[in-house]
CSV table of C-alpha atoms in Angstrom, one decimal:
chain,number,residue,atom,x,y,z
A,1466,UNK,CA,184.2,-1.0,143.9
A,1467,UNK,CA,184.0,1.5,146.7
A,1468,UNK,CA,186.6,2.7,149.3
A,1469,UNK,CA,187.6,-0.2,151.3
A,1470,UNK,CA,186.9,0.0,155.4
A,1471,UNK,CA,189.9,0.6,157.1
A,1472,UNK,CA,191.2,0.2,161.2
A,1473,UNK,CA,192.6,3.4,162.4
A,1474,UNK,CA,193.9,5.4,165.8
A,1475,UNK,CA,192.9,8.7,166.7
A,1476,UNK,CA,194.4,11.2,168.7
A,1477,UNK,CA,193.2,15.0,169.1
A,1478,UNK,CA,195.8,16.8,170.3
A,1479,UNK,CA,195.7,20.6,171.9
A,1480,UNK,CA,198.4,21.8,169.5
A,1481,UNK,CA,199.6,21.7,165.8
A,1482,UNK,CA,203.6,21.3,166.1
A,1483,UNK,CA,204.3,22.7,163.2
A,1484,UNK,CA,203.2,19.1,160.9
A,1485,UNK,CA,201.0,20.8,157.6
A,1486,UNK,CA,197.6,19.5,157.1
A,1487,UNK,CA,197.9,16.8,154.5
A,1488,UNK,CA,198.5,12.9,154.5
A,1489,UNK,CA,201.5,10.9,154.3
A,1490,UNK,CA,202.2,7.5,153.6
A,1491,UNK,CA,203.5,5.5,156.5
A,1492,UNK,CA,206.0,2.4,155.2
A,1493,UNK,CA,208.7,0.4,157.9
A,1494,UNK,CA,211.6,2.6,159.2
A,1495,UNK,CA,214.1,2.0,156.5
A,1496,UNK,CA,211.5,0.0,154.2
A,1497,UNK,CA,210.9,3.5,151.4
A,1498,UNK,CA,210.9,1.1,148.0
A,1499,UNK,CA,208.4,-1.1,150.3
A,1500,UNK,CA,204.2,-0.5,150.6
A,1501,UNK,CA,203.0,1.4,152.9
A,1502,UNK,CA,200.9,0.2,156.0
A,1503,UNK,CA,199.4,2.6,156.6
A,1504,UNK,CA,198.6,6.7,156.2
A,1505,UNK,CA,199.1,9.4,158.7
A,1506,UNK,CA,196.3,12.7,158.2
A,1507,UNK,CA,197.1,15.8,159.4
A,1508,UNK,CA,194.1,18.3,160.2
A,1509,UNK,CA,193.8,21.6,161.8
A,1510,UNK,CA,190.8,21.6,163.7
A,1511,UNK,CA,188.9,24.7,163.1
A,1512,UNK,CA,188.5,25.1,167.4
A,1513,UNK,CA,190.8,28.1,168.3
A,1514,UNK,CA,189.6,30.5,170.9
A,1515,UNK,CA,190.7,34.5,171.0
A,1516,UNK,CA,193.7,33.3,169.0
A,1517,UNK,CA,196.1,36.2,169.7
A,1518,UNK,CA,197.5,38.2,166.2
A,1519,UNK,CA,201.4,38.1,166.0
A,1520,UNK,CA,203.0,40.6,168.6
A,1521,UNK,CA,205.3,42.9,167.4
A,1522,UNK,CA,207.7,44.9,169.5
A,1523,UNK,CA,206.8,48.1,168.8
A,1524,UNK,CA,203.0,48.1,169.5
A,1525,UNK,CA,202.3,46.5,172.8
A,1526,UNK,CA,198.8,47.2,174.0
A,1527,UNK,CA,198.4,46.4,177.9
A,1528,UNK,CA,195.9,44.3,178.3
A,1529,UNK,CA,192.1,44.4,180.5
A,1530,UNK,CA,192.5,41.9,183.7
A,1531,UNK,CA,189.6,39.6,182.1
A,1532,UNK,CA,190.5,40.6,178.7
A,1533,UNK,CA,193.7,37.6,177.9
A,1534,UNK,CA,191.0,34.8,176.4
A,1535,UNK,CA,192.8,31.5,176.1
A,1536,UNK,CA,194.4,30.3,172.5
A,1537,UNK,CA,192.7,27.1,171.8
A,1538,UNK,CA,194.6,25.3,169.0
A,1539,UNK,CA,193.5,21.4,167.9
A,1540,UNK,CA,195.0,18.8,165.8
A,1541,UNK,CA,193.7,15.4,164.8
A,1542,UNK,CA,195.9,13.2,163.9
A,1543,UNK,CA,194.6,9.8,162.1
A,1544,UNK,CA,197.2,6.8,161.6
A,1545,UNK,CA,194.5,4.6,159.1
A,1546,UNK,CA,196.3,1.1,158.7
A,1547,UNK,CA,196.5,-0.8,155.0
A,1548,UNK,CA,194.5,-3.3,156.6
A,1549,UNK,CA,191.1,-3.6,155.1
A,1550,UNK,CA,188.5,-5.5,156.3
A,1551,UNK,CA,186.3,-7.6,153.5
A,1552,UNK,CA,182.8,-6.3,154.5
A,1553,UNK,CA,181.8,-4.2,156.9
A,1554,UNK,CA,180.5,-7.0,159.6
A,1555,UNK,CA,184.2,-7.7,160.1
A,1556,UNK,CA,185.2,-4.5,160.7
A,1557,UNK,CA,182.9,-4.2,163.6
A,1558,UNK,CA,183.8,-8.0,164.5
A,1559,UNK,CA,187.3,-6.9,165.1
A,1560,UNK,CA,186.8,-3.7,166.8
A,1561,UNK,CA,184.7,-6.1,169.3
A,1562,UNK,CA,186.8,-7.7,170.1
A,1563,UNK,CA,189.8,-5.1,170.7
A,1564,UNK,CA,187.0,-3.6,172.8
A,1565,UNK,CA,187.0,-6.6,175.2
A,1566,UNK,CA,190.8,-6.9,175.6
A,1567,UNK,CA,192.3,-4.5,177.4
A,1568,UNK,CA,195.6,-5.3,175.7
A,1569,UNK,CA,194.6,-5.5,172.0
A,1570,UNK,CA,193.1,-2.1,172.7
A,1571,UNK,CA,196.5,-0.6,174.4
A,1572,UNK,CA,198.7,-2.3,171.2
A,1573,UNK,CA,196.3,-0.4,168.5
A,1574,UNK,CA,196.8,2.9,170.4
A,1575,UNK,CA,200.9,2.5,170.7
A,1576,UNK,CA,201.6,1.2,167.6
A,1577,UNK,CA,199.4,4.4,166.2
A,1578,UNK,CA,201.4,7.0,168.7
A,1579,UNK,CA,204.5,5.6,167.1
A,1580,UNK,CA,203.7,6.7,163.8
A,1581,UNK,CA,202.6,9.7,164.8
A,1582,UNK,CA,205.9,10.3,167.2
A,1583,UNK,CA,208.2,9.3,163.6
A,1584,UNK,CA,206.4,12.6,161.8
A,1585,UNK,CA,207.5,15.0,165.3
A,1586,UNK,CA,211.2,13.7,165.3
A,1587,UNK,CA,211.3,14.3,162.2
A,1588,UNK,CA,209.3,17.4,162.6
A,1589,UNK,CA,211.8,17.7,165.4
A,1590,UNK,CA,215.0,17.6,163.4
A,1591,UNK,CA,213.7,19.5,160.4
A,1592,UNK,CA,212.5,22.5,161.6
A,1593,UNK,CA,215.8,22.5,164.0
A,1594,UNK,CA,213.1,22.7,166.9
A,1595,UNK,CA,213.9,21.0,170.2
A,1596,UNK,CA,210.5,21.9,171.7
A,1597,UNK,CA,208.5,19.8,169.3
A,1598,UNK,CA,207.6,16.8,171.5
A,1599,UNK,CA,206.8,13.5,171.2
A,1600,UNK,CA,203.1,12.7,173.0
A,1601,UNK,CA,201.3,10.3,174.5
A,1602,UNK,CA,197.8,9.3,174.6
A,1603,UNK,CA,198.3,10.6,178.0
A,1604,UNK,CA,198.0,14.3,176.7
A,1605,UNK,CA,195.6,13.9,174.1
A,1606,UNK,CA,192.1,15.3,174.4
A,1607,UNK,CA,190.6,12.2,173.3
A,1608,UNK,CA,192.4,8.7,171.8
A,1609,UNK,CA,190.0,6.8,169.2
A,1610,UNK,CA,190.0,3.1,167.9
A,1611,UNK,CA,188.4,2.5,165.5
A,1612,UNK,CA,186.9,1.9,161.3
A,1613,UNK,CA,186.2,3.7,158.6
A,1614,UNK,CA,185.7,4.2,154.4
A,1615,UNK,CA,189.7,4.9,153.3
A,1616,UNK,CA,188.7,8.4,152.4
A,1617,UNK,CA,186.0,9.3,154.5
A,1618,UNK,CA,189.4,8.9,157.1
A,1619,UNK,CA,191.2,10.8,154.6
A,1620,UNK,CA,189.0,13.3,156.1
A,1621,UNK,CA,189.0,12.7,159.5
A,1622,UNK,CA,185.8,11.2,159.8
A,1623,UNK,CA,185.3,7.7,160.7
A,1624,UNK,CA,182.1,4.7,160.7
A,1625,UNK,CA,182.3,3.5,164.6
A,1626,UNK,CA,185.3,4.0,167.0
A,1627,UNK,CA,186.1,3.1,170.4
A,1628,UNK,CA,187.2,6.6,173.0
A,1629,UNK,CA,189.8,5.5,174.7
A,1630,UNK,CA,190.2,6.2,178.6
A,1631,UNK,CA,193.3,6.8,179.9
A,1632,UNK,CA,195.2,4.2,181.3
A,1633,UNK,CA,194.2,3.4,185.3
A,1634,UNK,CA,197.8,2.0,185.8
A,1635,UNK,CA,199.3,4.6,185.0
A,1636,UNK,CA,197.3,7.0,187.2
A,1637,UNK,CA,198.1,5.2,190.4
A,1638,UNK,CA,202.0,5.1,189.5
A,1639,UNK,CA,201.5,8.5,189.6
A,1640,UNK,CA,200.1,9.2,192.7
A,1641,UNK,CA,202.4,7.1,194.3
A,1642,UNK,CA,205.1,9.5,193.2
A,1643,UNK,CA,203.6,12.4,194.0
A,1644,UNK,CA,204.8,14.7,191.9
A,1645,UNK,CA,203.1,17.9,193.5
A,1646,UNK,CA,205.3,17.7,196.2
A,1647,UNK,CA,208.3,17.4,194.4
A,1648,UNK,CA,207.4,20.2,192.4
A,1649,UNK,CA,206.9,22.2,195.7
A,1650,UNK,CA,210.2,20.6,196.2
A,1651,UNK,CA,211.6,21.8,193.1
A,1652,UNK,CA,210.5,25.2,193.0
A,1653,UNK,CA,211.0,26.0,196.6
A,1654,UNK,CA,214.8,25.3,196.0
A,1655,UNK,CA,214.7,22.3,197.9
A,1656,UNK,CA,214.9,19.8,195.1
A,1657,UNK,CA,216.5,19.8,191.3
A,1658,UNK,CA,216.1,17.2,188.5
A,1659,UNK,CA,219.3,14.6,188.4
A,1660,UNK,CA,220.6,14.1,185.0
A,1661,UNK,CA,220.2,10.1,185.2
A,1662,UNK,CA,216.6,10.7,185.3
A,1663,UNK,CA,216.9,13.3,182.6
A,1664,UNK,CA,218.7,10.7,180.9
A,1665,UNK,CA,216.1,7.9,181.5
A,1666,UNK,CA,213.2,9.8,180.4
A,1667,UNK,CA,214.6,10.5,177.6
A,1668,UNK,CA,216.0,6.8,176.9
A,1669,UNK,CA,212.0,5.7,177.8
A,1670,UNK,CA,210.6,8.3,175.4
A,1671,UNK,CA,213.0,6.8,172.2
A,1672,UNK,CA,212.3,3.1,173.5
A,1673,UNK,CA,208.8,4.0,173.0
A,1674,UNK,CA,208.8,6.0,169.7
A,1675,UNK,CA,211.2,3.0,168.6
A,1676,UNK,CA,214.0,5.1,168.4
A,1677,UNK,CA,216.2,2.0,170.0
A,1678,UNK,CA,219.7,3.3,168.9
A,1679,UNK,CA,218.7,7.2,170.6
A,1680,UNK,CA,217.5,4.8,173.1
A,1681,UNK,CA,220.3,2.7,173.9
A,1682,UNK,CA,222.5,6.5,174.2
A,1683,UNK,CA,220.5,7.9,176.5
A,1684,UNK,CA,220.3,4.6,178.6
A,1685,UNK,CA,224.2,4.8,178.7
A,1686,UNK,CA,224.4,8.0,179.9
A,1687,UNK,CA,220.9,7.8,182.8
A,1688,UNK,CA,223.2,4.6,183.6
A,1689,UNK,CA,227.0,5.8,184.8
A,1690,UNK,CA,225.4,8.7,185.6
A,1691,UNK,CA,223.1,6.6,188.1
A,1692,UNK,CA,226.5,4.6,189.1
A,1693,UNK,CA,227.9,7.9,190.2
A,1694,UNK,CA,224.5,8.8,192.4
A,1695,UNK,CA,224.4,8.6,196.2
A,1696,UNK,CA,223.1,6.0,196.9
A,1697,UNK,CA,219.9,3.9,199.3
A,1698,UNK,CA,220.0,1.7,201.8
A,1699,UNK,CA,217.8,-1.1,200.1
A,1700,UNK,CA,218.6,-4.4,199.2
A,1701,UNK,CA,216.5,-4.5,196.4
A,1702,UNK,CA,218.2,-1.3,195.0
A,1703,UNK,CA,221.7,-3.3,195.7
A,1704,UNK,CA,220.5,-5.8,193.6
A,1705,UNK,CA,219.6,-3.4,190.4
A,1706,UNK,CA,222.3,-1.6,190.4
A,1707,UNK,CA,224.6,-4.6,190.4
A,1708,UNK,CA,222.4,-5.6,187.6
A,1709,UNK,CA,223.2,-2.5,185.9
A,1710,UNK,CA,227.2,-2.3,186.8
A,1711,UNK,CA,227.3,-6.1,185.4
A,1712,UNK,CA,225.6,-5.5,182.0
A,1713,UNK,CA,227.0,-1.6,181.8
A,1714,UNK,CA,230.1,-2.7,179.1
A,1715,UNK,CA,227.7,-4.5,177.2
A,1716,UNK,CA,225.7,-1.0,177.2
A,1717,UNK,CA,228.6,1.6,176.8
A,1718,UNK,CA,229.4,-1.1,173.1
A,1719,UNK,CA,226.4,-1.0,172.3
A,1720,UNK,CA,226.1,2.6,172.1
A,1721,UNK,CA,228.9,3.0,170.0
A,1722,UNK,CA,227.6,0.3,167.5
A,1723,UNK,CA,227.3,-2.6,168.5
A,1724,UNK,CA,224.2,-4.8,168.5
A,1725,UNK,CA,222.0,-5.0,171.2
A,1726,UNK,CA,218.0,-6.8,171.1
A,1727,UNK,CA,215.3,-4.4,171.6
A,1728,UNK,CA,214.5,-7.4,174.8
A,1729,UNK,CA,217.7,-6.5,176.3
A,1730,UNK,CA,217.3,-2.8,175.7
A,1731,UNK,CA,214.0,-3.1,177.4
A,1732,UNK,CA,215.1,-5.4,180.5
A,1733,UNK,CA,218.1,-2.7,181.1
A,1734,UNK,CA,215.2,0.2,181.0
A,1735,UNK,CA,212.7,-1.4,183.3
A,1736,UNK,CA,215.5,-2.5,186.3
A,1737,UNK,CA,216.7,1.1,185.7
A,1738,UNK,CA,213.3,3.2,186.0
A,1739,UNK,CA,212.6,0.4,189.0
A,1740,UNK,CA,215.7,2.1,190.9
A,1741,UNK,CA,214.9,5.8,190.3
A,1742,UNK,CA,210.6,5.2,191.1
A,1743,UNK,CA,212.1,3.1,194.3
A,1744,UNK,CA,214.4,6.4,195.4
A,1745,UNK,CA,210.9,8.4,194.7
A,1746,UNK,CA,209.1,6.8,196.8
A,1747,UNK,CA,211.2,6.5,199.5
A,1748,UNK,CA,212.2,10.2,199.3
A,1749,UNK,CA,215.3,9.2,198.2
């Protein structure tokens, strides 16, 4: 029998992130004794442009104005799922169905990104390098969902795939928040990033990556900082803040070990995000 035909999610990224090239079996968190649910394939593409040599303090050389060529390092991260198709016709039918269902396509991408971010989270902790970031589909050079022969996928090749475009919903939200204006104000000393915003962003990143314990701790800090921040004159904000205040004790208990469901956590996270987003749109 030949290698199985497997579904996959693949991201091309403009960094190596410290991950060693290779294949990594993936099991559910805490499921070391179970069967793998997939494999993460890490490749370093041979596409550096003008890669600089390691700099040495003793012999630094000046560069000409046009002599600093950009340096590009590309990683290709492929998550192949252990869900083999009986034959290629079945794989093609699955991919056609995903193509017609934007929500199903988003779920496939989100599941793959969650595995990749599990690897990056481990790399960040193992290397004690706080600058190893999580990744998102919007920051990738390319995002693909498709299927391929298991052996070929181990080398980054595939039979057929969809190129996934950036989320239009996210782009509309970014446009509404006018980030360029705030960046200019922050650099000009007229604005700053509040503590509740930083904690809330970290809570969202942890939640989306499946790190629920970390998300609870960050959201607890965000809600407490948000409660202490100046309020905007808005009936909607008063209602949202009242919701957060009413559940703040449960959140604080969860941050110290008490159980909170994923749905409860996401609901509070969405309310807090709505408060911050409304303030930014209204200029508060």
